[in-house]
Coordinates of C-alpha atoms and ligand atoms in Angstrom, one line a residue:
M1 CA 16.2 -4.4 15.4
L2 CA 16.5 -4.5 11.6
N3 CA 17.3 -8.0 10.4
I4 CA 19.8 -7.2 7.6
K5 CA 19.9 -10.9 6.6
H6 CA 16.2 -10.8 6.0
L7 CA 16.4 -7.5 4.1
N8 CA 19.1 -8.8 1.9
K9 CA 17.2 -12.1 1.2
L10 CA 14.1 -10.1 0.3
K11 CA 16.1 -7.8 -2.0
S12 CA 17.6 -10.8 -3.8
Q13 CA 14.2 -12.2 -4.4
M14 CA 12.8 -9.0 -5.8
N15 CA 13.0 -8.2 -9.5
H16 CA 11.7 -4.7 -10.1
Q17 CA 9.3 -4.2 -7.2
T18 CA 9.3 -1.1 -5.0
L19 CA 9.9 -2.3 -1.4
I20 CA 7.9 -0.3 1.1
A21 CA 9.3 -0.8 4.5
V22 CA 6.3 -0.8 6.9
T23 CA 7.5 0.8 10.1
K24 CA 4.3 0.7 12.2
Y25 CA 5.8 -1.8 14.7
V26 CA 9.2 0.0 15.1
G27 CA 10.9 3.2 15.9
D28 CA 13.9 5.4 15.1
D29 CA 16.6 2.7 15.3
E30 CA 15.0 0.6 12.6
I31 CA 14.1 3.6 10.4
E32 CA 17.7 4.9 10.6
A33 CA 19.1 1.4 9.9
L34 CA 16.8 1.1 6.9
I35 CA 17.8 4.4 5.5
Q36 CA 21.5 3.3 5.9
E37 CA 20.7 0.3 3.8
G38 CA 19.3 2.5 1.1
I39 CA 15.6 2.0 1.7
T40 CA 13.7 5.1 0.5
D41 CA 10.0 4.0 0.6
F42 CA 8.3 3.7 4.0
G43 CA 4.7 2.8 4.9
E44 CA 2.5 3.7 7.9
N45 CA -1.1 2.9 8.6
R46 CA -2.0 5.3 11.4
V47 CA -2.3 9.0 10.9
N48 CA -0.8 10.1 14.2
V49 CA 2.2 7.9 14.1
F50 CA 2.7 8.8 10.5
Q51 CA 2.8 12.5 11.3
E52 CA 5.3 12.1 14.1
K53 CA 7.6 10.2 11.9
Y54 CA 7.0 12.5 8.9
Q55 CA 8.1 15.4 11.0
K56 CA 11.0 13.7 12.5
Y57 CA 12.5 12.7 9.2
S58 CA 11.5 15.8 7.2
N59 CA 15.1 16.5 6.4
T60 CA 15.5 13.1 4.7
E61 CA 14.4 11.9 1.3
I62 CA 11.9 9.4 2.5
T63 CA 8.9 8.7 0.2
W64 CA 5.9 8.1 2.5
H65 CA 3.2 5.7 1.6
F66 CA 0.0 5.7 3.6
I67 CA -1.2 2.1 3.6
G68 CA -3.9 1.8 6.2
H69 CA -7.6 2.7 6.5
L70 CA -7.9 6.5 6.4
Q71 CA -10.8 8.3 8.1
S72 CA -12.1 11.2 6.0
K73 CA -11.9 13.6 8.9
K74 CA -8.1 13.1 9.1
V75 CA -7.4 13.7 5.4
K76 CA -6.9 17.4 5.7
K77 CA -4.0 17.3 8.1
M78 CA -1.8 14.7 6.3
I79 CA -2.8 14.3 2.7
N80 CA -0.3 16.7 1.3
D81 CA 2.6 15.0 3.2
I82 CA 2.3 11.6 1.5
A83 CA 3.6 10.4 -1.9
C84 CA 1.1 7.6 -2.3
L85 CA -2.2 6.4 -0.9
H86 CA -2.7 2.6 -0.9
A87 CA -6.2 2.4 0.6
L88 CA -8.6 4.4 -1.5
D89 CA -11.8 2.4 -0.9
R90 CA -14.9 4.7 -0.9
M91 CA -16.5 7.8 -2.5
S92 CA -16.5 9.9 0.7
L93 CA -12.7 9.4 1.0
A94 CA -12.1 10.2 -2.7
K95 CA -14.2 13.4 -2.4
E96 CA -12.2 14.5 0.6
V97 CA -8.9 13.8 -1.1
E98 CA -10.1 15.8 -4.1
K99 CA -11.0 18.7 -1.9
R100 CA -7.8 18.8 0.2
R101 CA -4.9 17.6 -1.9
I102 CA -3.0 20.3 -3.8
D103 CA -1.4 18.2 -6.6
P104 CA -2.4 14.9 -8.1
L105 CA -1.9 12.0 -5.6
P106 CA -1.0 8.5 -6.9
C107 CA -3.6 6.2 -5.4
F108 CA -4.2 2.5 -5.3
I109 CA -7.9 1.4 -5.1
E110 CA -8.1 -1.1 -2.2
V111 CA -10.0 -4.2 -3.0
N112 CA -11.3 -6.7 -0.4
I113 CA -9.6 -9.7 -2.1
A114 CA -10.0 -12.0 0.9
N115 CA -13.7 -11.3 0.5
D116 CA -13.9 -10.9 4.3
P117 CA -16.7 -8.6 5.6
N118 CA -14.5 -7.6 8.5
K119 CA -11.8 -6.2 6.2
Y120 CA -11.6 -2.9 4.4
G121 CA -11.6 -2.5 0.6
L122 CA -14.1 -2.5 -2.1
K123 CA -15.8 -5.6 -3.3
K124 CA -14.4 -6.6 -6.6
E125 CA -17.8 -6.2 -8.2
K126 CA -17.8 -2.5 -7.2
V127 CA -14.5 -1.5 -8.6
F128 CA -15.7 -0.7 -12.1
E129 CA -18.3 1.8 -10.9
F130 CA -15.9 3.4 -8.3
Y131 CA -13.1 3.7 -10.8
N132 CA -15.3 5.4 -13.4
K133 CA -16.7 7.8 -10.9
I134 CA -13.3 9.0 -9.7
K135 CA -11.2 8.7 -12.9
D136 CA -11.6 12.3 -13.8
Y137 CA -10.9 13.7 -10.4
D138 CA -8.0 16.2 -10.8
K139 CA -6.3 15.3 -7.5
I140 CA -6.5 11.5 -7.8
D141 CA -4.2 9.6 -10.1
I142 CA -5.4 6.0 -10.0
V143 CA -2.2 4.0 -10.4
G144 CA -3.5 0.5 -9.6
F145 CA -5.0 -1.9 -7.1
M146 CA -4.1 -2.9 -3.6
G147 CA -5.2 -5.9 -1.6
M148 CA -4.4 -8.0 1.4
A149 CA -4.6 -11.8 1.1
E150 CA -6.1 -13.9 3.9
H151 CA -3.5 -14.5 6.6
T152 CA -3.0 -18.2 6.1
D153 CA -0.4 -20.7 5.2
D154 CA -2.6 -22.2 2.5
E155 CA -1.0 -21.1 -0.8
V156 CA -4.0 -22.0 -2.8
I157 CA -6.1 -19.4 -0.9
I158 CA -3.4 -16.7 -1.1
R159 CA -3.1 -17.3 -4.9
K160 CA -6.8 -17.1 -5.3
N161 CA -6.9 -13.8 -3.4
F162 CA -4.1 -12.2 -5.4
Q163 CA -5.6 -13.5 -8.7
V164 CA -8.5 -11.0 -8.1
L165 CA -6.0 -8.1 -8.4
V166 CA -4.2 -9.7 -11.4
D167 CA -7.6 -10.0 -13.2
L168 CA -8.5 -6.4 -12.3
K169 CA -5.2 -5.2 -13.7
A170 CA -5.8 -7.1 -17.0
E171 CA -9.3 -5.7 -17.3
F172 CA -8.4 -2.1 -16.6
D173 CA -5.1 -2.2 -18.5
E174 CA -7.1 -3.0 -21.5
L175 CA -10.0 -0.6 -20.8
Y176 CA -7.7 2.4 -20.3
S177 CA -4.6 1.4 -22.3
K178 CA -2.3 1.9 -19.4
S179 CA -0.4 -0.4 -17.1
H180 CA -1.8 -0.5 -13.6
K181 CA 0.4 -1.3 -10.6
L182 CA -0.3 -4.0 -8.0
S183 CA 0.3 -3.3 -4.3
M184 CA 0.3 -6.8 -2.9
G185 CA 2.6 -9.0 -0.8
M186 CA 3.3 -8.8 3.0
S187 CA 5.7 -10.7 5.2
N188 CA 3.7 -13.9 5.0
D189 CA 3.1 -14.0 1.3
Y190 CA 5.6 -11.8 -0.6
N191 CA 7.1 -14.7 -2.5
I192 CA 3.8 -15.5 -4.1
A193 CA 3.0 -11.8 -4.7
I194 CA 6.3 -11.3 -6.6
E195 CA 5.7 -14.4 -8.7
M196 CA 2.2 -13.1 -9.5
G197 CA 3.3 -9.7 -10.6
A198 CA 3.3 -7.4 -7.6
T199 CA 4.9 -4.0 -8.3
H200 CA 4.8 -2.8 -4.7
L201 CA 5.6 -5.0 -1.7
R202 CA 4.5 -3.8 1.8
I203 CA 6.7 -5.6 4.3
G204 CA 6.8 -5.1 8.0
S205 CA 7.5 -7.9 10.5
Y206 CA 9.8 -10.0 8.4
L207 CA 12.3 -7.1 8.4
Y208 CA 12.5 -7.1 12.2
E209 CA 12.1 -10.7 13.1
E210 CA 14.8 -12.4 15.0
E211 CA 16.3 -15.6 13.7
Ligands
PLP301 C1 1.1 -4.0 8.7 C2 0.7 -3.9 7.3 C3 1.6 -4.5 6.3 C4 2.9 -5.2 6.7 O1 2.5 -6.4 7.3 P1 3.6 -7.5 7.7 O2 2.8 -8.8 7.8 O3 4.1 -7.1 9.1 O4 4.6 -7.6 6.7 C5 1.3 -4.4 5.0 N1 0.2 -3.7 4.6 C6 -0.7 -3.1 5.5 C7 -1.9 -2.4 4.9 C8 -0.4 -3.2 6.8 O5 -1.3 -2.6 7.7

């Protein structure tokens, strides 16, 4: 069930972020309640589930964000149905998007900010090379950087993780004279993400939690 109190609290804490409601844990009741509450941006991390929901809500104005790891072989069947990709993290994926997408797709480069070998995302040292290789791709519009902080209650660690994205933004804003966006902040750490300059929050469980 949608927790309206949590949704309202979240909205009151936001300043100008885009709230992406992550619906991977929930179904139609929650999606419909979120639409009722004026939410327009939704996020999914699995291709099959995304496609089901995309089709079901094709008569609505939902803006779909694909936020999870994307296998290259699945790009063809979904890439033209999304408005934004948050997990661009390797050349093979970039090439496949370039080949299959019809019009330029806003993409976030995913960075492994927790520096955890078990997590997806580019190492921060590799971002410069990757960015420069894909920056002239016609179908990829690099809008910014995405990352997931370590799942911990230790604020110092979360801040250190998000700082990697903040620093990348500063560096690339200067290099390319444009303002990059930051997709950071989940249920556990959205407060810190807002404070540190997130432009896109990806929130799931907090929206559905019971009191
Ligand atoms: C599930 C997921 C989220 C939302 O996580 P919550 O902790 O439930 O808010 C955000 N981003 C990605 C990439 C996810 O897979």
